[in-house]
Tab-separated table of C-alpha atoms in Angstrom:
chain	number	residue	atom	x	y	z
N	1	UNK	CA	5.577	-12.076	-12.377
N	2	UNK	CA	2.169	-12.814	-10.959
N	3	UNK	CA	-1.123	-11.060	-10.352
N	4	UNK	CA	-3.421	-11.000	-7.376
N	5	UNK	CA	-7.059	-11.186	-8.429
N	6	UNK	CA	-9.906	-9.977	-6.255
N	7	UNK	CA	-13.622	-9.949	-6.880
N	8	UNK	CA	-14.675	-6.389	-7.696
N	9	UNK	CA	-17.402	-5.999	-5.088
N	10	UNK	CA	-19.311	-7.782	-2.368
N	11	UNK	CA	-22.178	-6.802	-0.125
N	12	UNK	CA	-23.541	-8.120	3.128
N	13	UNK	CA	-25.824	-7.078	5.955
N	14	UNK	CA	-24.764	-5.784	9.346
N	15	UNK	CA	-23.984	-8.568	11.766
N	16	UNK	CA	-23.183	-11.045	9.015
N	17	UNK	CA	-19.837	-12.532	8.032
N	18	UNK	CA	-18.149	-11.856	4.711
N	19	UNK	CA	-15.058	-13.370	3.138
N	20	UNK	CA	-12.990	-11.564	0.518
N	21	UNK	CA	-10.615	-13.662	-1.533
N	22	UNK	CA	-7.371	-12.916	-3.340
N	23	UNK	CA	-6.085	-15.430	-5.878
N	24	UNK	CA	-2.466	-15.602	-6.959
N	25	UNK	CA	-2.028	-16.257	-10.680
N	26	UNK	CA	1.377	-17.936	-10.673
N	27	UNK	CA	3.487	-19.455	-7.972
N	28	UNK	CA	2.303	-20.619	-4.591
N	29	UNK	CA	0.290	-18.304	-2.358
N	30	UNK	CA	2.372	-19.694	0.492
N	31	UNK	CA	5.622	-18.479	-1.073
N	32	UNK	CA	5.233	-14.926	0.192
N	33	UNK	CA	3.257	-13.385	3.010
N	34	UNK	CA	-0.059	-11.731	2.197
N	35	UNK	CA	-1.190	-8.469	3.729
N	36	UNK	CA	-4.626	-6.830	3.694
N	37	UNK	CA	-5.399	-3.114	3.713
N	38	UNK	CA	-8.661	-1.308	4.358
N	39	UNK	CA	-9.350	1.987	2.627
N	40	UNK	CA	-12.448	3.826	3.704
N	41	UNK	CA	-13.881	6.426	1.314
N	42	UNK	CA	-11.732	9.528	1.226
N	43	UNK	CA	-9.098	8.082	3.558
N	44	UNK	CA	-5.652	6.589	3.348
N	45	UNK	CA	-5.266	2.814	3.544
N	46	UNK	CA	-4.617	1.094	6.844
N	47	UNK	CA	-3.287	-2.392	7.462
N	48	UNK	CA	-5.712	-4.911	8.949
N	49	UNK	CA	-3.814	-8.191	8.408
N	50	UNK	CA	-0.112	-8.908	7.900
N	51	UNK	CA	1.876	-12.104	7.442
N	52	UNK	CA	-1.218	-13.961	6.182
N	53	UNK	CA	-3.103	-14.053	9.463
N	54	UNK	CA	-1.628	-11.575	11.938
N	55	UNK	CA	-3.601	-8.613	13.232
N	56	UNK	CA	-1.873	-5.342	14.060
N	57	UNK	CA	-2.562	-4.040	17.528
N	58	UNK	CA	-5.721	-2.004	17.545
N	59	UNK	CA	-7.423	-3.946	14.766
N	60	UNK	CA	-10.641	-5.655	15.810
N	61	UNK	CA	-10.589	-9.431	16.221
N	62	UNK	CA	-13.560	-9.458	13.850
N	63	UNK	CA	-10.900	-9.357	11.124
N	64	UNK	CA	-9.054	-12.569	10.309
N	65	UNK	CA	-6.834	-13.752	7.503
N	66	UNK	CA	-5.910	-17.107	6.048
N	67	UNK	CA	-4.376	-18.745	3.007
N	68	UNK	CA	-5.524	-21.836	1.117
N	69	UNK	CA	-2.920	-23.573	-0.984
N	70	UNK	CA	-5.496	-25.754	-2.737
N	71	UNK	CA	-7.111	-22.703	-4.320
N	72	UNK	CA	-3.883	-20.690	-4.248
N	73	UNK	CA	-5.662	-17.864	-2.560
N	74	UNK	CA	-5.705	-15.736	0.534
N	75	UNK	CA	-8.852	-14.676	2.332
N	76	UNK	CA	-9.916	-11.869	4.591
N	77	UNK	CA	-12.914	-12.673	6.765
N	78	UNK	CA	-14.856	-9.993	8.600
N	79	UNK	CA	-17.399	-11.194	11.120
N	80	UNK	CA	-20.128	-9.263	12.877
N	81	UNK	CA	-20.189	-6.706	10.070
N	82	UNK	CA	-20.625	-3.070	10.994
N	83	UNK	CA	-21.440	-0.150	8.754
N	84	UNK	CA	-17.978	1.232	9.491
N	85	UNK	CA	-16.468	-1.785	7.711
N	86	UNK	CA	-17.753	-0.441	4.411
N	87	UNK	CA	-14.551	0.181	2.475
N	88	UNK	CA	-12.250	-1.038	-0.258
N	89	UNK	CA	-10.011	-3.936	0.730
N	90	UNK	CA	-6.724	-4.711	-0.970
N	91	UNK	CA	-4.519	-7.761	-0.670
N	92	UNK	CA	-0.775	-7.340	-1.171
N	93	UNK	CA	2.168	-9.698	-1.489
N	94	UNK	CA	5.707	-9.801	-2.814
N	95	UNK	CA	7.132	-10.659	-6.213
N	96	UNK	CA	10.789	-10.805	-5.364
N	97	UNK	CA	11.508	-7.374	-3.938
N	98	UNK	CA	8.495	-5.773	-5.574
N	99	UNK	CA	5.179	-5.291	-3.825
N	100	UNK	CA	2.086	-6.480	-5.673
N	101	UNK	CA	-1.449	-5.331	-4.878
N	102	UNK	CA	-4.697	-6.964	-5.821
N	103	UNK	CA	-7.201	-4.835	-7.668
N	104	UNK	CA	-9.319	-4.310	-4.571
N	105	UNK	CA	-12.763	-5.389	-3.407
N	106	UNK	CA	-15.439	-2.885	-2.542
N	107	UNK	CA	-17.385	-4.038	0.507
N	108	UNK	CA	-20.852	-2.596	0.920
N	109	UNK	CA	-22.601	-3.108	4.230
N	110	UNK	CA	-26.336	-2.638	3.815
Q	1	UNK	CA	2.128	9.998	17.316
Q	2	UNK	CA	3.423	8.770	13.983
Q	3	UNK	CA	2.858	11.298	11.224
Q	4	UNK	CA	3.749	11.257	7.544
Q	5	UNK	CA	2.980	14.435	5.641
Q	6	UNK	CA	3.352	14.530	1.881
Q	7	UNK	CA	3.768	17.680	-0.155
Q	8	UNK	CA	4.821	18.817	-3.594
Q	9	UNK	CA	1.920	17.570	-5.656
Q	10	UNK	CA	0.275	19.663	-8.319
Q	11	UNK	CA	-0.509	20.080	-12.001
Q	12	UNK	CA	2.266	19.378	-14.476
Q	13	UNK	CA	2.347	19.051	-18.251
Q	14	UNK	CA	3.157	15.741	-19.963
Q	15	UNK	CA	6.909	15.322	-20.156
Q	16	UNK	CA	7.407	17.534	-17.136
Q	17	UNK	CA	8.915	16.879	-13.738
Q	18	UNK	CA	7.782	17.092	-10.145
Q	19	UNK	CA	9.386	16.396	-6.789
Q	20	UNK	CA	7.338	15.014	-3.936
Q	21	UNK	CA	8.375	15.140	-0.309
Q	22	UNK	CA	7.273	13.308	2.805
Q	23	UNK	CA	8.136	14.631	6.249
Q	24	UNK	CA	8.075	12.147	9.099
Q	25	UNK	CA	7.609	12.671	12.817
Q	26	UNK	CA	6.749	10.686	15.910
Q	27	UNK	CA	9.113	7.787	15.270
Q	28	UNK	CA	12.763	6.973	14.588
Q	29	UNK	CA	12.804	7.626	10.857
Q	30	UNK	CA	16.246	6.125	10.252
Q	31	UNK	CA	15.040	2.753	11.553
Q	32	UNK	CA	12.426	2.146	8.875
Q	33	UNK	CA	12.336	1.453	5.171
Q	34	UNK	CA	10.023	3.850	3.375
Q	35	UNK	CA	7.843	3.616	0.300
Q	36	UNK	CA	5.771	5.494	-2.222
Q	37	UNK	CA	2.432	4.035	-3.236
Q	38	UNK	CA	0.085	5.685	-5.711
Q	39	UNK	CA	-3.555	5.455	-6.649
Q	40	UNK	CA	-4.967	6.618	-9.957
Q	41	UNK	CA	-8.420	8.258	-9.828
Q	42	UNK	CA	-11.013	5.601	-9.063
Q	43	UNK	CA	-8.424	2.843	-9.296
Q	44	UNK	CA	-6.524	0.558	-6.965
Q	45	UNK	CA	-3.235	0.868	-5.140
Q	46	UNK	CA	0.084	0.586	-6.961
Q	47	UNK	CA	3.432	0.317	-5.225
Q	48	UNK	CA	5.928	2.758	-6.768
Q	49	UNK	CA	9.256	2.592	-4.932
Q	50	UNK	CA	11.008	1.499	-1.753
Q	51	UNK	CA	14.167	2.627	-0.024
Q	52	UNK	CA	15.712	1.058	3.039
Q	53	UNK	CA	17.115	2.937	5.996
Q	54	UNK	CA	20.702	2.696	4.786
Q	55	UNK	CA	19.776	3.836	1.261
Q	56	UNK	CA	21.563	0.835	-0.245
Q	57	UNK	CA	18.475	-1.120	-1.219
Q	58	UNK	CA	16.261	0.835	-3.594
Q	59	UNK	CA	13.548	-0.729	-5.728
Q	60	UNK	CA	11.117	0.578	-8.312
Q	61	UNK	CA	8.003	-0.659	-10.044
Q	62	UNK	CA	8.627	-1.391	-13.712
Q	63	UNK	CA	6.163	1.356	-14.636
Q	64	UNK	CA	8.398	4.077	-13.193
Q	65	UNK	CA	11.881	2.593	-13.482
Q	66	UNK	CA	14.255	5.017	-15.189
Q	67	UNK	CA	11.918	7.971	-14.692
Q	68	UNK	CA	11.452	8.199	-10.925
Q	69	UNK	CA	14.105	8.448	-8.227
Q	70	UNK	CA	13.444	7.866	-4.542
Q	71	UNK	CA	15.739	9.298	-1.892
Q	72	UNK	CA	15.787	10.033	1.798
Q	73	UNK	CA	17.515	12.266	4.304
Q	74	UNK	CA	17.593	10.591	7.685
Q	75	UNK	CA	18.844	13.732	9.444
Q	76	UNK	CA	15.903	15.726	8.126
Q	77	UNK	CA	13.481	12.794	8.511
Q	78	UNK	CA	12.343	13.213	4.954
Q	79	UNK	CA	11.571	11.027	1.963
Q	80	UNK	CA	11.501	12.319	-1.604
Q	81	UNK	CA	10.348	11.160	-5.016
Q	82	UNK	CA	11.753	12.882	-8.078
Q	83	UNK	CA	9.423	12.225	-11.001
Q	84	UNK	CA	10.572	12.933	-14.566
Q	85	UNK	CA	9.065	12.370	-18.010
Q	86	UNK	CA	5.600	12.358	-16.536
Q	87	UNK	CA	2.633	11.030	-18.488
Q	88	UNK	CA	-1.110	11.055	-17.904
Q	89	UNK	CA	-0.785	7.535	-16.495
Q	90	UNK	CA	1.154	8.988	-13.564
Q	91	UNK	CA	-1.866	11.008	-12.434
Q	92	UNK	CA	-3.155	10.128	-8.993
Q	93	UNK	CA	-2.672	10.374	-5.276
Q	94	UNK	CA	0.826	9.576	-4.055
Q	95	UNK	CA	1.132	8.160	-0.563
Q	96	UNK	CA	4.197	7.949	1.590
Q	97	UNK	CA	4.103	4.690	3.560
Q	98	UNK	CA	6.308	3.344	6.322
Q	99	UNK	CA	7.448	-0.253	6.449
Q	100	UNK	CA	7.218	-2.195	9.677
Q	101	UNK	CA	10.505	-3.278	11.248
Q	102	UNK	CA	10.433	-6.477	9.220
Q	103	UNK	CA	9.951	-4.694	5.892
Q	104	UNK	CA	6.877	-6.844	5.367
Q	105	UNK	CA	3.980	-4.437	5.331
Q	106	UNK	CA	3.059	-0.760	5.244
Q	107	UNK	CA	2.180	0.038	8.824
Q	108	UNK	CA	1.587	3.787	8.516
Q	109	UNK	CA	0.473	5.896	5.584
Q	110	UNK	CA	0.402	9.597	4.948
Q	111	UNK	CA	-2.684	11.429	3.739
Q	112	UNK	CA	-1.361	11.600	0.182
Q	113	UNK	CA	-0.612	14.342	-2.310
Q	114	UNK	CA	-2.291	14.759	-5.679
Q	115	UNK	CA	-0.373	14.727	-8.918
Q	116	UNK	CA	-2.177	15.658	-12.122
Q	117	UNK	CA	-0.410	15.315	-15.451
Q	118	UNK	CA	-2.340	17.172	-18.094
Q	119	UNK	CA	-1.788	19.672	-20.863
């Protein structure tokens, strides 16, 4: 079993770029695809990145994903921040057939 | 338009049972694996259970294994979660979530239904 660790919170100003990381505790981050979900306050989650770096149709190209095997982590980068990006962001991967979520990162845009 | 509508949540005493339902519309239900994901108050997301379209691959999180049962009725386009031996740790919002065709990610989520386990 492994855990996905995310920093609890991050803040940035509108127009800036922010990167949210997700570190896998055991096993290679490249072993299983990583997904990212956005959850705005009071709303259900929505997918913003799948298969490490793929964007679903309809998701802004300001959102990008990557993995880094040297740090065993995945990253979600949001450029040109907007106030509407303020939300909780969760990474998710697989442990065998089970789905594992990171603890979430609260992004504040101020 | 894809829609997933959960129902069946409510207040239940510790040790009690509850059955959640999720009604799907706007897509070919029988073509997708389906999931339950929950979120405790003020906490993060936790995957609960998955069931594939043919109902032959069913998986549970360790935290609910032996207590929860996921099922589906493809003719009625519905997903269910039977929850037994409930504890306070099961309190939270329960989301129904659809898998993409590759069973890799949750591509649509319902609005969730609240479950409160309290005496």
